[in-house]
Tab-separated table of C-alpha atoms in Angstrom:
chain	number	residue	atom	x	y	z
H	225	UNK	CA	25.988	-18.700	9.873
H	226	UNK	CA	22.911	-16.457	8.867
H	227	UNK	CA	24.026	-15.187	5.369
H	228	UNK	CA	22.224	-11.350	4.807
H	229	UNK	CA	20.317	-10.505	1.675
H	230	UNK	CA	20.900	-6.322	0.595
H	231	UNK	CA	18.702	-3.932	1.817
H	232	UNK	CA	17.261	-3.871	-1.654
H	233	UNK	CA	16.018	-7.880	-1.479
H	234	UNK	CA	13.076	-8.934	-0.235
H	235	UNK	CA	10.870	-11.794	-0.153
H	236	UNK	CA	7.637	-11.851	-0.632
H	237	UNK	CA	5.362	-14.351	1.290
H	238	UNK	CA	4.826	-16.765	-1.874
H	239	UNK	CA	8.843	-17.046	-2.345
H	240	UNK	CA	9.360	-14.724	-4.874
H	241	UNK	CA	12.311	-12.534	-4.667
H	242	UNK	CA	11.744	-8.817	-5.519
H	243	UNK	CA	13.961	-6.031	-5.807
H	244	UNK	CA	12.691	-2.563	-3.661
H	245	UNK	CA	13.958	0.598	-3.522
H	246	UNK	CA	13.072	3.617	-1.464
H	247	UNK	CA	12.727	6.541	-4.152
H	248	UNK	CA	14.260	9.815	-2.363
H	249	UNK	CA	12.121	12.716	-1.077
H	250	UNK	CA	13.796	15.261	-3.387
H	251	UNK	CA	12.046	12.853	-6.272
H	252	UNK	CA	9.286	12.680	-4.707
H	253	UNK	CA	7.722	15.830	-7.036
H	254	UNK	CA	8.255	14.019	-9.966
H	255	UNK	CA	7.857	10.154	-8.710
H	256	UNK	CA	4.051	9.466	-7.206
H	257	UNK	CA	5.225	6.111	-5.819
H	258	UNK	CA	7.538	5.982	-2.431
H	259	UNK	CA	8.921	3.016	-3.870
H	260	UNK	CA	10.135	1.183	-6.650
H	261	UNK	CA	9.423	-2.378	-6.589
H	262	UNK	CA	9.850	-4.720	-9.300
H	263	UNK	CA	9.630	-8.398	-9.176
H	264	UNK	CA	12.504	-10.691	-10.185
H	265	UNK	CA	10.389	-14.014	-10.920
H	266	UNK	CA	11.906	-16.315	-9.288
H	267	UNK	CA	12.362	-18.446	-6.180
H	268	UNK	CA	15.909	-19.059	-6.325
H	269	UNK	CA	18.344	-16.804	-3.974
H	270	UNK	CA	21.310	-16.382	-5.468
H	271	UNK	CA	19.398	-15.961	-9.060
H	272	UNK	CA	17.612	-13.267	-7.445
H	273	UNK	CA	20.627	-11.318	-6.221
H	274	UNK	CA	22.429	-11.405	-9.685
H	275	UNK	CA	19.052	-9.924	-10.963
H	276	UNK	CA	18.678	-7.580	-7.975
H	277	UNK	CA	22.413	-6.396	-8.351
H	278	UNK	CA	21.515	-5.098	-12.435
H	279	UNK	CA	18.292	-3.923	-11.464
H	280	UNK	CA	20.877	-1.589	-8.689
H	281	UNK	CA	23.277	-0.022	-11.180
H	282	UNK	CA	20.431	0.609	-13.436
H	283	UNK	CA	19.163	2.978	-10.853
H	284	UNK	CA	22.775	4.404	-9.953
H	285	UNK	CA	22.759	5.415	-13.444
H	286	UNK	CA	19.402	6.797	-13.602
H	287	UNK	CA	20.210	9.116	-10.205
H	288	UNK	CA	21.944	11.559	-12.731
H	289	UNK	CA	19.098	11.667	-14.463
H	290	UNK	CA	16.551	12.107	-11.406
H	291	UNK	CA	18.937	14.985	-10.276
H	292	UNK	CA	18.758	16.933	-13.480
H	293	UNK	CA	14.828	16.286	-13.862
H	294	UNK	CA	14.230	17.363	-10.245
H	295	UNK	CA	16.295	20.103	-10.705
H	296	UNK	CA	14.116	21.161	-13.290
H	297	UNK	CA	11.019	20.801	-11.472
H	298	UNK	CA	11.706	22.868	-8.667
H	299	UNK	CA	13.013	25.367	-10.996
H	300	UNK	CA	9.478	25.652	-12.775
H	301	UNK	CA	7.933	24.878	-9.381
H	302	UNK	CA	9.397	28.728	-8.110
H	303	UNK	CA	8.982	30.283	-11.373
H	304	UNK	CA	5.112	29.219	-11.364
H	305	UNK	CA	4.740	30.679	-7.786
H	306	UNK	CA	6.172	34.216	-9.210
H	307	UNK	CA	3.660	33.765	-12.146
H	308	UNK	CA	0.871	32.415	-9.635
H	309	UNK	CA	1.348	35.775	-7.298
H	310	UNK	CA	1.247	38.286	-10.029
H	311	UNK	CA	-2.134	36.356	-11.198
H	312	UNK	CA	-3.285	36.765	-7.909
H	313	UNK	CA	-2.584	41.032	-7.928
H	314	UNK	CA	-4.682	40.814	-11.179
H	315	UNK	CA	-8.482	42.343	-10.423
H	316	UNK	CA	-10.975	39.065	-10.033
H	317	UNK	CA	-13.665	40.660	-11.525
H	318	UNK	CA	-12.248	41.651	-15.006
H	319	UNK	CA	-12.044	38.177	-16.552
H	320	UNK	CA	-11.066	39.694	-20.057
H	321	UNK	CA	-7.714	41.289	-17.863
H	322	UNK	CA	-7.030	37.533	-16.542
H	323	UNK	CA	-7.598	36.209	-20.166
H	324	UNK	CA	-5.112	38.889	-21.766
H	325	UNK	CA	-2.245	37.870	-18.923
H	326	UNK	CA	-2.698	34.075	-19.347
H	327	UNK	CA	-2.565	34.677	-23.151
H	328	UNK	CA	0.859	36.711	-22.836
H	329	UNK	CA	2.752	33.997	-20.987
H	330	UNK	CA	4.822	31.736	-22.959
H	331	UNK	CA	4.904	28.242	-23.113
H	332	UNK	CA	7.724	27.576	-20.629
H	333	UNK	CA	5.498	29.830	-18.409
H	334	UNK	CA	2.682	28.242	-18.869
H	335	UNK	CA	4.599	24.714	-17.966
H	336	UNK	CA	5.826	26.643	-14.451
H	337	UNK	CA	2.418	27.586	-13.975
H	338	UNK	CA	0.821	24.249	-13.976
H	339	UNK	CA	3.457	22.295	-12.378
H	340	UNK	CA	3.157	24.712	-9.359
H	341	UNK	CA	-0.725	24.408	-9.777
H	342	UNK	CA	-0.505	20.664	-9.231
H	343	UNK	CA	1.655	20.939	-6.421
H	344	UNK	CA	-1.069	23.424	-4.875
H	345	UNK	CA	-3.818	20.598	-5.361
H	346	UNK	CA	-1.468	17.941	-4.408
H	347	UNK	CA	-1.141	19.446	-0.869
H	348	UNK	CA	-4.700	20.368	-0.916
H	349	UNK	CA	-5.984	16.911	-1.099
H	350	UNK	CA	-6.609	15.106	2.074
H	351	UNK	CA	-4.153	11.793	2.510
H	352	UNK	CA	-5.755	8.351	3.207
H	353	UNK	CA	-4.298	5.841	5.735
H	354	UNK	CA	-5.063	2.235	5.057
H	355	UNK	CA	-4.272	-0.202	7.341
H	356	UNK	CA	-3.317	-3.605	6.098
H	357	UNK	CA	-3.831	-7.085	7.863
């Protein structure tokens, strides 16, 4: 009888156990990794799936969390586009006119404004495949 290991165990090739997780796409804003991998330190199975098992329901209880903080984001993410296009209606050649209308946003605007700036660059910049083997 082959016994299973969770989704969430894996081996590595030196026979040590690590817990991995698959962070969701709507997280992906505010996560850069894909995953969350973190190693257990140790060889032994049935250690590693008592450790893997708490390292689980610590992330259960963080998914509140996630969902408020991406909530959040994508909240600021559409407010910084608004901002963004009335910037953009804004003449290109009167600097002091740009100047006065970043100057009159607030500071939650300002926040909106750069996360939806980063997002901009963050599809801008070109994506590297490596290839392992």
């Amino acid at each position: 009888m082959t016994v299973q290991n969770p989704s969430y165990l894996l081996k590595s090739r030196h026979g040590i156990w690590y817990f991995q997780v698959q962070i969701p796409k709507r997280f992906s804003q505010t996560q850069k990794r894909q995953l969350f991998k973190k190693s257990l330190k140790t060889t032994n199975r049935l250690l590693a799936l008592k450790k893997a098992r708490v390292w689980w329901l610590k992330m259960e209880e963080n998914d509140f969390q996630w969902e408020e903080e991406a909530e959040t984001l994508n909240e600021q993410y559409h407010q910084g586009k608004l901002i963004y296009q009335r910037l953009n209606k804004l003449d290109s050649n009167d600097p002091v006119e740009i100047v006065d209308f970043l100057n009159s946003l607030s500071l939650s605007e300002e926040t909106a404004l750069r996360v939806y700036n980063d997002s901009l660059e963050r599809q801008t910049q070109p994506t590297t495949n490596q290839c392992h083997r």
